[in-house]
Short mmCIF file of C-alpha atoms in Angstrom, two decimals:
data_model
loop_
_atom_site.label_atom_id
_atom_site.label_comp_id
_atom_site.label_asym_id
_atom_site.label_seq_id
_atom_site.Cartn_x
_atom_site.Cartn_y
_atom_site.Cartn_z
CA UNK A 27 -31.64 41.27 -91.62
CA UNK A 28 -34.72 40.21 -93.72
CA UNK A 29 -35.74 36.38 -93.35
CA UNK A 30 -35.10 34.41 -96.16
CA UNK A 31 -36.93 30.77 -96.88
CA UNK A 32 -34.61 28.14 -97.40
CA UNK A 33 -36.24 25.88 -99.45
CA UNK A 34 -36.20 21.72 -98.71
CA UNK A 35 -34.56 21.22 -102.55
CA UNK A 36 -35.46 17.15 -102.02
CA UNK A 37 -38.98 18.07 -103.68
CA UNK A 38 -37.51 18.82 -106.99
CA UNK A 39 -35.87 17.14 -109.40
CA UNK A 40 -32.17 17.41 -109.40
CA UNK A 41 -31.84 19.47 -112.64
CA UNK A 42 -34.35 22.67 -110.98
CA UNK A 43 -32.96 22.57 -107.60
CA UNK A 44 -31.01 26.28 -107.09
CA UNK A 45 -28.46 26.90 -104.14
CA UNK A 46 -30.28 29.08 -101.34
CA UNK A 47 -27.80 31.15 -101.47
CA UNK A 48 -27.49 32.20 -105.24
CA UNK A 49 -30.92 32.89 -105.48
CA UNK A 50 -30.97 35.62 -102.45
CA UNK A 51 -28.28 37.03 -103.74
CA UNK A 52 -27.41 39.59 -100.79
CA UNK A 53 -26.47 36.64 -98.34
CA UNK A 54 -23.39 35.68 -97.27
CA UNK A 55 -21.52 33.10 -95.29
CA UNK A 56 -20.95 34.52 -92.36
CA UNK A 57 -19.82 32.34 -89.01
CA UNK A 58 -21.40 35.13 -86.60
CA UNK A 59 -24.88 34.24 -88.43
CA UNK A 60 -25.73 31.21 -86.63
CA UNK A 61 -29.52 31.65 -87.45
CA UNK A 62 -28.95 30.02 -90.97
CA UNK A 63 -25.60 28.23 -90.58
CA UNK A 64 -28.17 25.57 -88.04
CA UNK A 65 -30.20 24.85 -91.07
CA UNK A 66 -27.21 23.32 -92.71
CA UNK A 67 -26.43 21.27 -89.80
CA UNK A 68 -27.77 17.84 -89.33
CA UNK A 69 -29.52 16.75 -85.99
CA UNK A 70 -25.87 15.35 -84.74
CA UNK A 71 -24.48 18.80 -85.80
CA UNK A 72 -22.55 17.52 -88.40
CA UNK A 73 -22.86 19.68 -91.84
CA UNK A 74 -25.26 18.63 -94.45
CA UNK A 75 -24.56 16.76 -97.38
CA UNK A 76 -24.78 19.47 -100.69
CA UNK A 77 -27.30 16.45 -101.98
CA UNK A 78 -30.18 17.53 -99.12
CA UNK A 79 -29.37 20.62 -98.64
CA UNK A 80 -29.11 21.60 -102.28
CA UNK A 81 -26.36 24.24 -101.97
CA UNK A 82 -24.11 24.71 -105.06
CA UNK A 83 -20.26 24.20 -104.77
CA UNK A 84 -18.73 27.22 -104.51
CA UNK A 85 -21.22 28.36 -101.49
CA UNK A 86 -20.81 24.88 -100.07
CA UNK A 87 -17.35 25.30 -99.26
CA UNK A 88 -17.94 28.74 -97.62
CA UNK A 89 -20.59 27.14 -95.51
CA UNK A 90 -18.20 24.66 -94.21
CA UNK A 91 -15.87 26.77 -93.38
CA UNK A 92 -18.36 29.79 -91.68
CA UNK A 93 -19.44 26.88 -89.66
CA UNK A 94 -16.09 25.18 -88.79
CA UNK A 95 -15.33 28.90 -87.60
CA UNK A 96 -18.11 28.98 -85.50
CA UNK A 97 -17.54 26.03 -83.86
CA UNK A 98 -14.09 26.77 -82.88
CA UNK A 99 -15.52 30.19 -80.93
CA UNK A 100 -17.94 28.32 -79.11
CA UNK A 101 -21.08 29.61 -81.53
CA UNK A 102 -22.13 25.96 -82.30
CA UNK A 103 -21.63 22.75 -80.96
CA UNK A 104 -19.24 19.76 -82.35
CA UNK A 105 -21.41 17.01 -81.72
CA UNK A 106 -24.44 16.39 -79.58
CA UNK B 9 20.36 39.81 -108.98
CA UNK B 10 18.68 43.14 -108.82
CA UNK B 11 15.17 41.55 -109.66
CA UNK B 12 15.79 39.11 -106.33
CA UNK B 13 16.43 41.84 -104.07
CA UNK B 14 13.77 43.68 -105.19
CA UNK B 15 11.32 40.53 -104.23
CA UNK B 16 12.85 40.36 -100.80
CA UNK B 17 12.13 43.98 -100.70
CA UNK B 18 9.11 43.61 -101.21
CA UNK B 19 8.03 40.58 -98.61
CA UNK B 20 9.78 42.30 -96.05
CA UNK B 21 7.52 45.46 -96.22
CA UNK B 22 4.45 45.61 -94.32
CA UNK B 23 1.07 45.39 -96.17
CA UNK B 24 -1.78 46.87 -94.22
CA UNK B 25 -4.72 44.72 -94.68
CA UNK B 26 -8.35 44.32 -93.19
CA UNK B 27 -8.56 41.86 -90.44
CA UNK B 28 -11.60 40.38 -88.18
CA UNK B 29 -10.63 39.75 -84.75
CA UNK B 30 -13.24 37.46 -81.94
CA UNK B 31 -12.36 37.51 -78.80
CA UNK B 32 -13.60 35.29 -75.69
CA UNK B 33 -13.18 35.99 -72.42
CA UNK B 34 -13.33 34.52 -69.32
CA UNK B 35 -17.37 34.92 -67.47
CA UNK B 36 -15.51 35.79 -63.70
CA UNK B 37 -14.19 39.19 -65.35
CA UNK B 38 -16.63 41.96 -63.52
CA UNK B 39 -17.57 44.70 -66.32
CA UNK B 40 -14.79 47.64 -64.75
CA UNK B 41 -12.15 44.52 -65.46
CA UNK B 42 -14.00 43.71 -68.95
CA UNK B 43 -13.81 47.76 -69.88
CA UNK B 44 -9.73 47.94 -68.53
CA UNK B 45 -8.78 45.18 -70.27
CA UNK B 46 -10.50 46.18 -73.61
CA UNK B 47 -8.80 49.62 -72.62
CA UNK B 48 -5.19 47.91 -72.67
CA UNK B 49 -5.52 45.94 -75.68
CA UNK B 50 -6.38 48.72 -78.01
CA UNK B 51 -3.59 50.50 -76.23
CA UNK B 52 -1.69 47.57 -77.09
CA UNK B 53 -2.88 47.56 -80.92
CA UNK B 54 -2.04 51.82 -81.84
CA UNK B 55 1.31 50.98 -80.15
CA UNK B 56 1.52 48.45 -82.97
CA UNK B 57 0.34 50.83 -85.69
CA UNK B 58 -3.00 49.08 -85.95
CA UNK B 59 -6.21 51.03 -86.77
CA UNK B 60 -9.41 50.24 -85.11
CA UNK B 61 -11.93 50.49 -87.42
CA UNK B 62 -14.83 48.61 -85.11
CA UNK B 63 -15.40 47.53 -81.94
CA UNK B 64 -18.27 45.59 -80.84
CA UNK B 65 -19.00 43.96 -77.02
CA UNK B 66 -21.55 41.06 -77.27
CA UNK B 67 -21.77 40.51 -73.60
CA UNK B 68 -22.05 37.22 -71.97
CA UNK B 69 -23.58 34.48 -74.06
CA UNK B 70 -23.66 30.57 -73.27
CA UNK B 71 -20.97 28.51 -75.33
CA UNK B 72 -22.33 25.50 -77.47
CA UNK B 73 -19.31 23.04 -75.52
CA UNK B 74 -17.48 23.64 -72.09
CA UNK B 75 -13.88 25.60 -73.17
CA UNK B 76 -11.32 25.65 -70.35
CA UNK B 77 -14.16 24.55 -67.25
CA UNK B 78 -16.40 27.78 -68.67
CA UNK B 79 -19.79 27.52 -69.67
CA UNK B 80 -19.79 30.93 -70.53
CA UNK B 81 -17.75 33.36 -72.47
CA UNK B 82 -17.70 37.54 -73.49
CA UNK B 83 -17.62 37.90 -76.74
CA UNK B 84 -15.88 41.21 -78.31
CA UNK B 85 -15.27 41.66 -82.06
CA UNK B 86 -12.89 44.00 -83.63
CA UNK B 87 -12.36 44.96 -87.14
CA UNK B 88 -8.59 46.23 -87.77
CA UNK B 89 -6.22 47.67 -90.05
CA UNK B 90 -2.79 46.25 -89.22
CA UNK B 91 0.38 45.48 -90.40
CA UNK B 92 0.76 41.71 -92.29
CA UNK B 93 3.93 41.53 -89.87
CA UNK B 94 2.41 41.92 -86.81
CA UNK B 95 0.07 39.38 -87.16
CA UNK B 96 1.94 36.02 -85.82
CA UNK B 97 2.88 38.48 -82.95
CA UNK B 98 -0.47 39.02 -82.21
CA UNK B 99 -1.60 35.71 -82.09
CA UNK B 100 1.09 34.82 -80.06
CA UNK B 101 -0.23 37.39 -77.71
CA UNK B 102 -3.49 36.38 -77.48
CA UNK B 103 -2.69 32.95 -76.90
CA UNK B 104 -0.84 33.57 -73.71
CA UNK B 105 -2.71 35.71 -72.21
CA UNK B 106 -4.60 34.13 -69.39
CA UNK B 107 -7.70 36.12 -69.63
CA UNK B 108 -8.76 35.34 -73.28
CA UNK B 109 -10.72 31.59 -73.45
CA UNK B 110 -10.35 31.57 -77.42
CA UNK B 111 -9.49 33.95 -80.42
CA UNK B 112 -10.19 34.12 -84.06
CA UNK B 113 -8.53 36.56 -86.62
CA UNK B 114 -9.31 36.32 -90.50
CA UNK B 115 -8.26 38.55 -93.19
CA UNK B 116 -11.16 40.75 -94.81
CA UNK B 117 -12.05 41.87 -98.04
CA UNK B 118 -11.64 45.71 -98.14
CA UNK B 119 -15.18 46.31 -98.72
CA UNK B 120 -16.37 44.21 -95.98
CA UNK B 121 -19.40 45.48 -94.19
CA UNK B 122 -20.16 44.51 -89.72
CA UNK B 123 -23.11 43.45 -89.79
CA UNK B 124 -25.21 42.36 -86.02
CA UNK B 125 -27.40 39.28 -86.10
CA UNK B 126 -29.68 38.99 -83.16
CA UNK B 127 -31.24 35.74 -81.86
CA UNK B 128 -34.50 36.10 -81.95
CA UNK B 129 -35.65 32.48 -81.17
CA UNK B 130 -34.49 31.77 -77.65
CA UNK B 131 -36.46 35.21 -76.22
CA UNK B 132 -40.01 34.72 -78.46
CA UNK B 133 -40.91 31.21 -76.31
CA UNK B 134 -40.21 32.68 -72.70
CA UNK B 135 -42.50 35.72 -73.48
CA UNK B 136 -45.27 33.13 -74.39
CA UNK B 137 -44.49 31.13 -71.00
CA UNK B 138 -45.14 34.09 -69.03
CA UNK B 139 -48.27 35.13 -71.05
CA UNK B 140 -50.70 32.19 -69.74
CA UNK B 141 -49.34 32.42 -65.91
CA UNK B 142 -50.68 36.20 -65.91
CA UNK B 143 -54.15 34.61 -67.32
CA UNK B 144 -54.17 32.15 -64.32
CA UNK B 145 -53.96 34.39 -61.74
CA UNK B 146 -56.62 36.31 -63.16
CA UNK B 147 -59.10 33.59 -63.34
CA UNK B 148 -58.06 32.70 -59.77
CA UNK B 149 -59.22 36.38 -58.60
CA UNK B 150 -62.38 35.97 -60.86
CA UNK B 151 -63.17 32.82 -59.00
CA UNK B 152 -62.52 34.24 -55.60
CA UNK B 153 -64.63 36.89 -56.73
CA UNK B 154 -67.96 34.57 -57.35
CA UNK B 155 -67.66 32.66 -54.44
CA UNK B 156 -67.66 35.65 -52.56
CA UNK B 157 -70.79 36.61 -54.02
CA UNK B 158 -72.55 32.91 -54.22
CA UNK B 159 -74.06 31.14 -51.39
CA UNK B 160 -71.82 28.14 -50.35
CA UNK B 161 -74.42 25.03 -52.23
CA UNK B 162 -73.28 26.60 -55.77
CA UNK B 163 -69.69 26.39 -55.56
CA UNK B 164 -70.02 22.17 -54.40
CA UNK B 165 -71.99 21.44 -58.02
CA UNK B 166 -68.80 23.04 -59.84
CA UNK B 167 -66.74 20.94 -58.39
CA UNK B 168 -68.45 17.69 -59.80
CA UNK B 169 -68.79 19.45 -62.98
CA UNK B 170 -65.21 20.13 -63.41
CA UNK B 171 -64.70 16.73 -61.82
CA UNK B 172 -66.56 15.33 -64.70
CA UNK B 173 -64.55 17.33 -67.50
CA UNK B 174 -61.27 16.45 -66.72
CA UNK B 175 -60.87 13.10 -67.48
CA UNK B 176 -62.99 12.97 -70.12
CA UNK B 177 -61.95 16.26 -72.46
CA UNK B 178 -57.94 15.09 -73.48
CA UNK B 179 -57.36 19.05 -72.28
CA UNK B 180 -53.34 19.67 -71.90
CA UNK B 181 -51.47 19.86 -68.72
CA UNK B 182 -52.14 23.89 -67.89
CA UNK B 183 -55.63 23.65 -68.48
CA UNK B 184 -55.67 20.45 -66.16
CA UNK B 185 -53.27 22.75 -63.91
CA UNK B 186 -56.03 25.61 -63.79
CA UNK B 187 -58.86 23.72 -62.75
CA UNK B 188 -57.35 21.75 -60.07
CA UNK B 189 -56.39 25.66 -58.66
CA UNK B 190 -59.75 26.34 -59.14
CA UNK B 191 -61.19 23.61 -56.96
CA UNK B 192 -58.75 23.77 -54.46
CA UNK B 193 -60.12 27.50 -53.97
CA UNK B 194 -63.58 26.52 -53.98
CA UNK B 195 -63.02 23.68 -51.32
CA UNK B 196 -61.10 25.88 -49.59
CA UNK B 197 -63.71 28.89 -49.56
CA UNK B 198 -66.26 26.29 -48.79
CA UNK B 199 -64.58 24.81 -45.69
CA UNK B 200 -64.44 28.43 -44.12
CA UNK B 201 -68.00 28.81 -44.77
CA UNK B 202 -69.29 25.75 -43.43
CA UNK B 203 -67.10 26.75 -39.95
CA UNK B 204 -68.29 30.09 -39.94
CA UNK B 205 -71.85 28.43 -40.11
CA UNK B 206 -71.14 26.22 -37.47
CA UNK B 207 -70.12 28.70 -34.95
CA UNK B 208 -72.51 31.05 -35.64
CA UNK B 209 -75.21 28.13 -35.22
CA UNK B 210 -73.05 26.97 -32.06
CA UNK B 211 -72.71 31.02 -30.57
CA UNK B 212 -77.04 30.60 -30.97
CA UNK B 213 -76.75 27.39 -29.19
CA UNK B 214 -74.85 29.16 -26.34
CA UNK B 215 -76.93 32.50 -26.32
CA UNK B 216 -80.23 29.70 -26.16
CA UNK B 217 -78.75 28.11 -23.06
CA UNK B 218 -77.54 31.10 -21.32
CA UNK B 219 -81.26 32.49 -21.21
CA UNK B 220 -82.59 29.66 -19.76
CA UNK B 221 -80.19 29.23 -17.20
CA UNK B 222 -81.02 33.12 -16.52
CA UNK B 223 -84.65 32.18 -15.96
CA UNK B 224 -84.07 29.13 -13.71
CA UNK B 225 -82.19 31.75 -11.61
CA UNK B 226 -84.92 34.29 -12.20
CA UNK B 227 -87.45 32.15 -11.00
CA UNK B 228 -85.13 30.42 -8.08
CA UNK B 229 -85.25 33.77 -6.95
CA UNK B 230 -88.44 34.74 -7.01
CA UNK B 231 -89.24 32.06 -5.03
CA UNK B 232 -86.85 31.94 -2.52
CA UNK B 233 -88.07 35.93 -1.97
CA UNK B 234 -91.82 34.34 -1.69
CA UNK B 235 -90.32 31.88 1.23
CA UNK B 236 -88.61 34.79 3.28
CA UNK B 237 -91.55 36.77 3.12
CA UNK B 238 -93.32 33.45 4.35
CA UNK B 239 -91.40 33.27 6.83
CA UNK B 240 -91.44 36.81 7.94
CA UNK B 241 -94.86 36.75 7.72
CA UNK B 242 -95.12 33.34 9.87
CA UNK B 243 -92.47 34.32 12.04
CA UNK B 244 -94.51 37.69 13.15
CA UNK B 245 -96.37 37.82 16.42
CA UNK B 246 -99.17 40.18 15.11
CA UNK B 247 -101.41 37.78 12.99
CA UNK B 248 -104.89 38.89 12.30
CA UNK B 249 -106.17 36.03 11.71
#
């Protein structure tokens, strides 16, 4: 797996920010990849909003539910 | 009527479709119990008409959150082929048996690809840890080294010097760490020199007192060989004088 840079979308105006995700477009959601499912998780491991974490809709919802998955295996915690 | 029976037809049949399965096990299982038990559930899945496509053993890893008084878990992954029917069966399966913490299955696109992602970030910081102990030791062996070498006075004005440093340079807590080692070696070589000094001056002392003693005898003798002759001498009838 290459490393990709996720952005911190907050710098730019809300009509140039672009979803992580779209832009590299050979990621996916996946719940085993907990590498970049904690960068959408908050420091009370709750899931980000999509307004700081600039992630479009559709991938939004996928990331929710890679990391509700995740959590239910034991992969990442509930709470802190 | 022939157009509903043909939908019922049709529900009824199995659909073979791609399926992710994540298992957790319990941490007591020993690996020969890990390997038999992986052994019988396969067994259990081709007497099901499932088709293993993947199998993949994660080994232990540390859960996020206690599940079932664990703090540990073995992960296994399998991707299958299986029958939409058997599914609810399986599940059922899983969740009685008493050796399985957890399970996840999820349906799969067909052109899914397995894909391993490693966690790199919990193993880079230990290797640093380790690196700076290793540098320690050496400087402790260089130090022994020079003390070895240098008479004891030299040793005694490194102390004050690195007496001086510490509190003034903010230095962090290893480099603090290392220095106090340092002059805990140097007082410590010190001491043994000083001792070895002292008895050596102390074994001079003794070898000094001995050889007198040896001449007060010497001469004790001498003289008490001077009286019996004396005596001899005085004590003989034939004196020429």
């Amino acid at each position: 797996m290459a490393k990709y840079v996720f952005s911190t979308n907050q710098k730019h105006p809300l009509g140039k920010r672009r979803c992580a995700f779209c832009t590299n477009q050979t990621m996916e959601v996946d719940y085993k990849d907990v590498k970049t499912l904690k960068i959408f998780i908050n420091g009370f491991k709750k899931i980000k909003n999509r307004y700081y974490s600039g992630v479009c809709l559709q991938h939004q919802k996928k990331l929710a539910r890679g990391i509700k998955r995740a959590r239910h295996v034991g992969l990442l915690p509930f709470t802190n | 009527m022939a157009k509903k029976k043909e939908a019922e037809a049709r529900v009824v049949e199995a659909e073979n479709r791609m399926y992710e399965l994540m298992l957790v096990l319990k941490p007591d299982l020993l690996e020969s119990a890990v390997t038999k038990k992986l052994k019988d559930f396969t067994k259990f899945l081709k007497e099901n008409e499932c088709n293993v496509t993947m199998e993949d053993v994660w080994g232990k890893r540390t859960l996020a959150y206690r599940i079932k008084q664990f703090e540990e878990g073995i992960y296994v992954v399998y991707n299958i082929i299986a029958p939409t029917t058997f599914i609810s069966e399986l599940d059922n399966h899983l969740r009685i048996d008493n050796e399985v913490i957890r399970h996840l299955l999820i349906s799969i696109e067909n052109d899914y690809k397995y894909s391993k992602f490693d966690e790199e970030i919990e193993e880079a910081p230990k290797e640093e840890k380790k690196a700076p102990k290793k540098e320690i030791s050496k400087k402790e062996e260089s130090v022994k080294e020079v003390v070895k070498e240098e008479p004891v006075e030299e040793p005694i004005e490194k102390k004050e010097e690195s007496d001086v440093e510490i509190p003034l340079s903010g230095t962090s807590k290893e480099e603090v760490v290392e220095e106090k080692k340092e002059e805990k070696v140097v007082e410590e070589k010190a001491e043994e020199k000083e001792e070895k000094e002292e008895k050596v001056v102390e074994e001079k002392e003794k070898v000094k007192e001995e050889k007198i003693v040896e001449e007060k005898e010497k001469e004790e003798i001498d003289r008490s060989a001077l009286d019996s002759k004396l005596d001899d001498l005085l004590s003989g009838d034939d004196l020429n004088i």
